[in-house]
């Protein structure tokens, strides 16, 4: 049977109270018993001292032990002791019970010597024997414990009642955010990603609520991106397919001839479809962690020059210039030359697409410890600050009005990010609207 956290807290608090009260009662019992025993011992010591002093005074006054019997009987009745007094020879001169008077007596204990101050020899010996039963000394303890136990019982009941009240209010305060998290989590599991939890606690519960809200935001964002991706994939596929279908129908109906121009247009649309499918395949493989890299020591300078040269014609046709800034010495990097070239090519094509005529694109490289950083800087239109965190997402375009021809399929930066991460590096973007952008990625040094 499962019990609620509130019930478990109540049981825990009650157990702590019972254990605490029981421990207090045990230690009080032990301490009180010891104190009572010490008190009785001190009391018996004082009584014996008093009797001894009275006997010494009596002997000094009388000069002998004659007539001491009545006094010893009184003391025995008063203190509930059996008191025996002997002379120096061991003969009993007084017995509170009156049984041993005039007899020689050998006692188990040495007794107390009766010696007045200044006397050289003892005048006799004093023996005291308690007539109370073995448990009588604890009579006071029993009475005391009955009273203490009663108060402890009442204290335990009051503490238990207070514990119930504290547990009730404290558990409500503690469990309220947990209940809210539970309800929100259930709704989140039903794909209601708008759920958020408001917790004002700055401790662990606050951190848990913040983590939950962050997770919900990420899930909501991922859900929206997934919907956008499906819509964008459908749009990206529909456009070239519609064009191909239109040309095929026009050729079939004899509206246009299947000449070189029509063949070129169909080939271009088919190439766009093929590229989009290839990009989607590369992205799915990279995100599944199944991307295979042919990693080996590579000269990053050669790779940069080759890739820049491949893009130069495209940049020149748009009126752009590409410059490459390479240091004199660079270490070899550990990577897949084809995939690193793919990353750099995506960044350069992106820079060409977003830089106006007369702009400059600069490719730089530098070593940072065990990493080599490659950067692509342009003087283009820049990226708004609110769009910058999303530019590596699939099918995300800063300008929603851009077409496939001018804005690309929206997968280049996403694929570049996955390829860089597969090498163990990271890719970053800095941009200022109207002044250009800088993209950089790192690859590890070989060895």
Short mmCIF file of C-alpha atoms in Angstrom, two decimals, residues 226-424:
data_model
loop_
_atom_site.label_atom_id
_atom_site.label_comp_id
_atom_site.label_asym_id
_atom_site.label_seq_id
_atom_site.Cartn_x
_atom_site.Cartn_y
_atom_site.Cartn_z
CA UNK A 226 9.33 20.13 -35.88
CA UNK A 227 6.06 21.46 -37.23
CA UNK A 228 7.90 24.14 -39.14
CA UNK A 229 10.33 21.54 -40.47
CA UNK A 230 7.53 19.34 -41.77
CA UNK A 231 5.87 22.33 -43.41
CA UNK A 232 9.18 23.55 -44.85
CA UNK A 233 10.14 20.10 -46.18
CA UNK A 234 6.75 19.84 -47.83
CA UNK A 235 7.18 23.33 -49.31
CA UNK A 236 10.75 22.69 -50.45
CA UNK A 237 9.72 19.46 -52.16
CA UNK A 238 6.48 20.86 -53.59
CA UNK A 239 8.10 23.75 -55.48
CA UNK A 240 10.54 21.79 -57.68
CA UNK A 241 8.07 18.92 -58.05
CA UNK A 242 5.40 21.36 -59.23
CA UNK A 243 7.83 22.88 -61.70
CA UNK A 244 8.83 19.46 -63.03
CA UNK A 245 5.21 18.36 -63.25
CA UNK A 246 4.27 21.54 -65.07
CA UNK A 247 7.02 21.19 -67.64
CA UNK A 248 6.23 17.49 -68.17
CA UNK A 249 2.54 18.27 -68.73
CA UNK A 250 3.43 21.13 -71.09
CA UNK A 251 5.75 18.87 -73.10
CA UNK A 252 3.14 16.10 -73.18
CA UNK A 253 0.45 18.51 -74.39
CA UNK A 254 2.81 19.90 -77.03
CA UNK A 255 2.80 23.41 -75.55
CA UNK A 256 6.61 23.48 -75.40
CA UNK A 257 9.22 21.36 -77.09
CA UNK A 258 11.65 19.12 -75.25
CA UNK A 259 14.63 21.18 -76.31
CA UNK A 260 17.91 21.99 -74.57
CA UNK A 261 16.36 24.83 -72.55
CA UNK A 262 13.53 22.68 -71.18
CA UNK A 263 15.95 19.86 -70.45
CA UNK A 264 18.22 22.24 -68.57
CA UNK A 265 15.35 23.56 -66.45
CA UNK A 266 14.20 20.03 -65.60
CA UNK A 267 17.79 19.08 -64.74
CA UNK A 268 18.13 22.11 -62.47
CA UNK A 269 14.91 21.30 -60.60
CA UNK A 270 15.95 17.66 -60.25
CA UNK A 271 19.34 18.78 -58.90
CA UNK A 272 17.62 20.97 -56.32
CA UNK A 273 15.51 18.02 -55.24
CA UNK A 274 18.56 15.79 -55.06
CA UNK A 275 20.48 18.34 -53.02
CA UNK A 276 17.60 18.78 -50.58
CA UNK A 277 17.29 15.01 -50.15
CA UNK A 278 21.06 14.70 -49.66
CA UNK A 279 21.02 17.48 -47.07
CA UNK A 280 18.17 15.82 -45.19
CA UNK A 281 19.99 12.51 -45.29
CA UNK A 282 23.24 14.04 -44.02
CA UNK A 283 21.35 15.82 -41.25
CA UNK A 284 19.45 12.72 -40.13
CA UNK A 285 22.66 10.65 -40.07
CA UNK A 286 24.51 13.32 -38.09
CA UNK A 287 21.70 13.78 -35.57
CA UNK A 288 21.45 9.99 -35.11
CA UNK A 289 25.16 9.90 -34.21
CA UNK A 290 25.90 7.54 -37.12
CA UNK A 291 28.00 9.92 -39.17
CA UNK A 292 31.22 8.18 -40.20
CA UNK A 293 34.26 10.44 -40.49
CA UNK A 294 37.44 9.54 -42.34
CA UNK A 295 39.67 11.39 -39.88
CA UNK A 296 43.34 11.79 -40.58
CA UNK A 297 45.98 14.55 -40.34
CA UNK A 298 45.09 17.27 -42.84
CA UNK A 299 46.66 20.57 -43.91
CA UNK A 300 43.91 23.06 -43.12
CA UNK A 301 45.62 25.77 -45.20
CA UNK A 302 45.32 23.76 -48.40
CA UNK A 303 41.70 22.89 -47.64
CA UNK A 304 40.82 26.56 -47.07
CA UNK A 305 42.49 27.73 -50.26
CA UNK A 306 40.81 25.05 -52.35
CA UNK A 307 37.34 25.75 -50.95
CA UNK A 308 37.71 29.52 -51.28
CA UNK A 309 38.83 29.11 -54.89
CA UNK A 310 35.79 26.95 -55.63
CA UNK A 311 33.45 29.68 -54.36
CA UNK A 312 35.39 32.59 -55.87
CA UNK A 313 33.66 32.41 -59.27
CA UNK A 314 30.24 32.54 -57.63
CA UNK A 315 31.33 35.51 -55.49
CA UNK A 316 32.86 37.33 -58.45
CA UNK A 317 29.68 36.99 -60.48
CA UNK A 318 27.89 38.82 -57.70
CA UNK A 319 30.52 41.54 -57.44
CA UNK A 320 32.10 40.24 -54.20
CA UNK A 321 35.72 39.64 -53.31
CA UNK A 322 37.07 36.78 -51.22
CA UNK A 323 40.32 37.16 -49.28
CA UNK A 324 42.14 34.43 -47.36
CA UNK A 325 44.27 35.34 -44.34
CA UNK A 326 46.58 32.43 -43.47
CA UNK A 327 49.42 32.51 -40.91
CA UNK A 328 52.88 31.30 -41.93
CA UNK A 329 52.74 28.13 -39.84
CA UNK A 330 49.75 26.06 -38.89
CA UNK A 331 49.68 22.57 -37.36
CA UNK A 332 47.93 19.69 -39.06
CA UNK A 333 44.36 19.10 -37.93
CA UNK A 334 42.65 15.80 -37.20
CA UNK A 335 39.54 15.67 -39.34
CA UNK A 336 37.66 14.51 -42.39
CA UNK A 337 38.78 16.71 -45.29
CA UNK A 338 35.52 16.28 -47.21
CA UNK A 339 33.31 17.12 -44.22
CA UNK A 340 35.46 20.10 -43.15
CA UNK A 341 35.31 21.38 -46.72
CA UNK A 342 31.54 20.93 -46.64
CA UNK A 343 31.33 23.08 -43.49
CA UNK A 344 33.51 25.84 -44.95
CA UNK A 345 31.66 25.72 -48.27
CA UNK A 346 28.29 26.13 -46.49
CA UNK A 347 29.60 29.13 -44.56
CA UNK A 348 31.05 30.74 -47.70
CA UNK A 349 27.86 30.17 -49.72
CA UNK A 350 25.85 31.62 -46.86
CA UNK A 351 28.13 34.69 -46.80
CA UNK A 352 27.83 35.13 -50.57
CA UNK A 353 24.03 34.88 -50.38
CA UNK A 354 23.76 37.56 -47.68
CA UNK A 355 26.38 40.07 -48.84
CA UNK A 356 25.49 42.82 -51.27
CA UNK A 357 27.50 43.78 -54.34
CA UNK A 358 30.87 45.31 -53.53
CA UNK A 359 31.17 43.46 -50.23
CA UNK A 360 34.16 41.57 -48.91
CA UNK A 361 34.32 38.05 -47.50
CA UNK A 362 37.37 37.15 -45.42
CA UNK A 363 38.47 33.67 -44.44
CA UNK A 364 40.77 33.59 -41.41
CA UNK A 365 42.44 30.86 -39.42
CA UNK A 366 44.41 30.78 -36.16
CA UNK A 367 45.58 28.28 -33.59
CA UNK A 368 44.06 28.29 -30.09
CA UNK A 369 45.88 25.76 -27.95
CA UNK A 370 44.94 22.29 -29.15
CA UNK A 371 42.38 23.67 -31.58
CA UNK A 372 42.46 25.50 -34.90
CA UNK A 373 39.74 28.09 -35.46
CA UNK A 374 38.49 28.85 -38.97
CA UNK A 375 36.36 31.96 -39.44
CA UNK A 376 34.31 33.46 -42.28
CA UNK A 377 33.60 37.19 -41.96
CA UNK A 378 31.41 39.17 -44.35
CA UNK A 379 30.27 42.77 -44.72
CA UNK A 380 26.71 41.78 -45.46
CA UNK A 381 23.33 42.65 -44.03
CA UNK A 382 23.90 41.08 -40.62
CA UNK A 383 21.51 39.11 -38.44
CA UNK A 384 19.01 40.57 -35.94
CA UNK A 385 19.82 39.76 -32.31
CA UNK A 386 16.50 37.96 -31.80
CA UNK A 387 17.23 35.61 -34.72
CA UNK A 388 20.85 34.87 -33.88
CA UNK A 389 20.13 31.99 -31.39
CA UNK A 390 18.03 30.16 -34.01
CA UNK A 391 20.16 30.36 -37.16
CA UNK A 392 21.54 26.81 -36.68
CA UNK A 393 18.03 25.33 -36.50
CA UNK A 394 16.64 23.35 -39.42
CA UNK A 395 14.87 25.37 -42.13
CA UNK A 396 15.21 28.57 -40.13
CA UNK A 397 15.45 31.69 -42.26
CA UNK A 398 16.08 35.19 -40.94
CA UNK A 399 14.09 36.69 -43.79
CA UNK A 400 10.89 34.64 -44.04
CA UNK A 401 10.13 36.15 -47.41
CA UNK A 402 13.24 34.69 -49.08
CA UNK A 403 12.57 32.06 -51.66
CA UNK A 404 14.38 28.79 -52.09
CA UNK A 405 16.45 30.31 -54.87
CA UNK A 406 17.77 33.22 -52.84
CA UNK A 407 17.56 31.94 -49.32
CA UNK A 408 18.62 28.32 -49.68
CA UNK A 409 16.94 25.29 -48.23
CA UNK A 410 17.65 26.34 -44.65
CA UNK A 411 19.76 23.27 -43.84
CA UNK A 412 23.30 24.45 -44.59
CA UNK A 413 24.09 25.95 -41.17
CA UNK A 414 22.37 23.08 -39.37
CA UNK A 415 24.46 20.52 -41.23
CA UNK A 416 27.61 22.58 -40.62
CA UNK A 417 26.89 22.60 -36.88
CA UNK A 418 26.37 18.83 -36.74
CA UNK A 419 29.55 18.17 -38.75
CA UNK A 420 31.64 20.41 -36.51
CA UNK A 421 30.23 18.78 -33.38
CA UNK A 422 31.00 15.35 -34.86
CA UNK A 423 34.66 16.47 -34.95
CA UNK A 424 34.42 17.47 -31.28
#
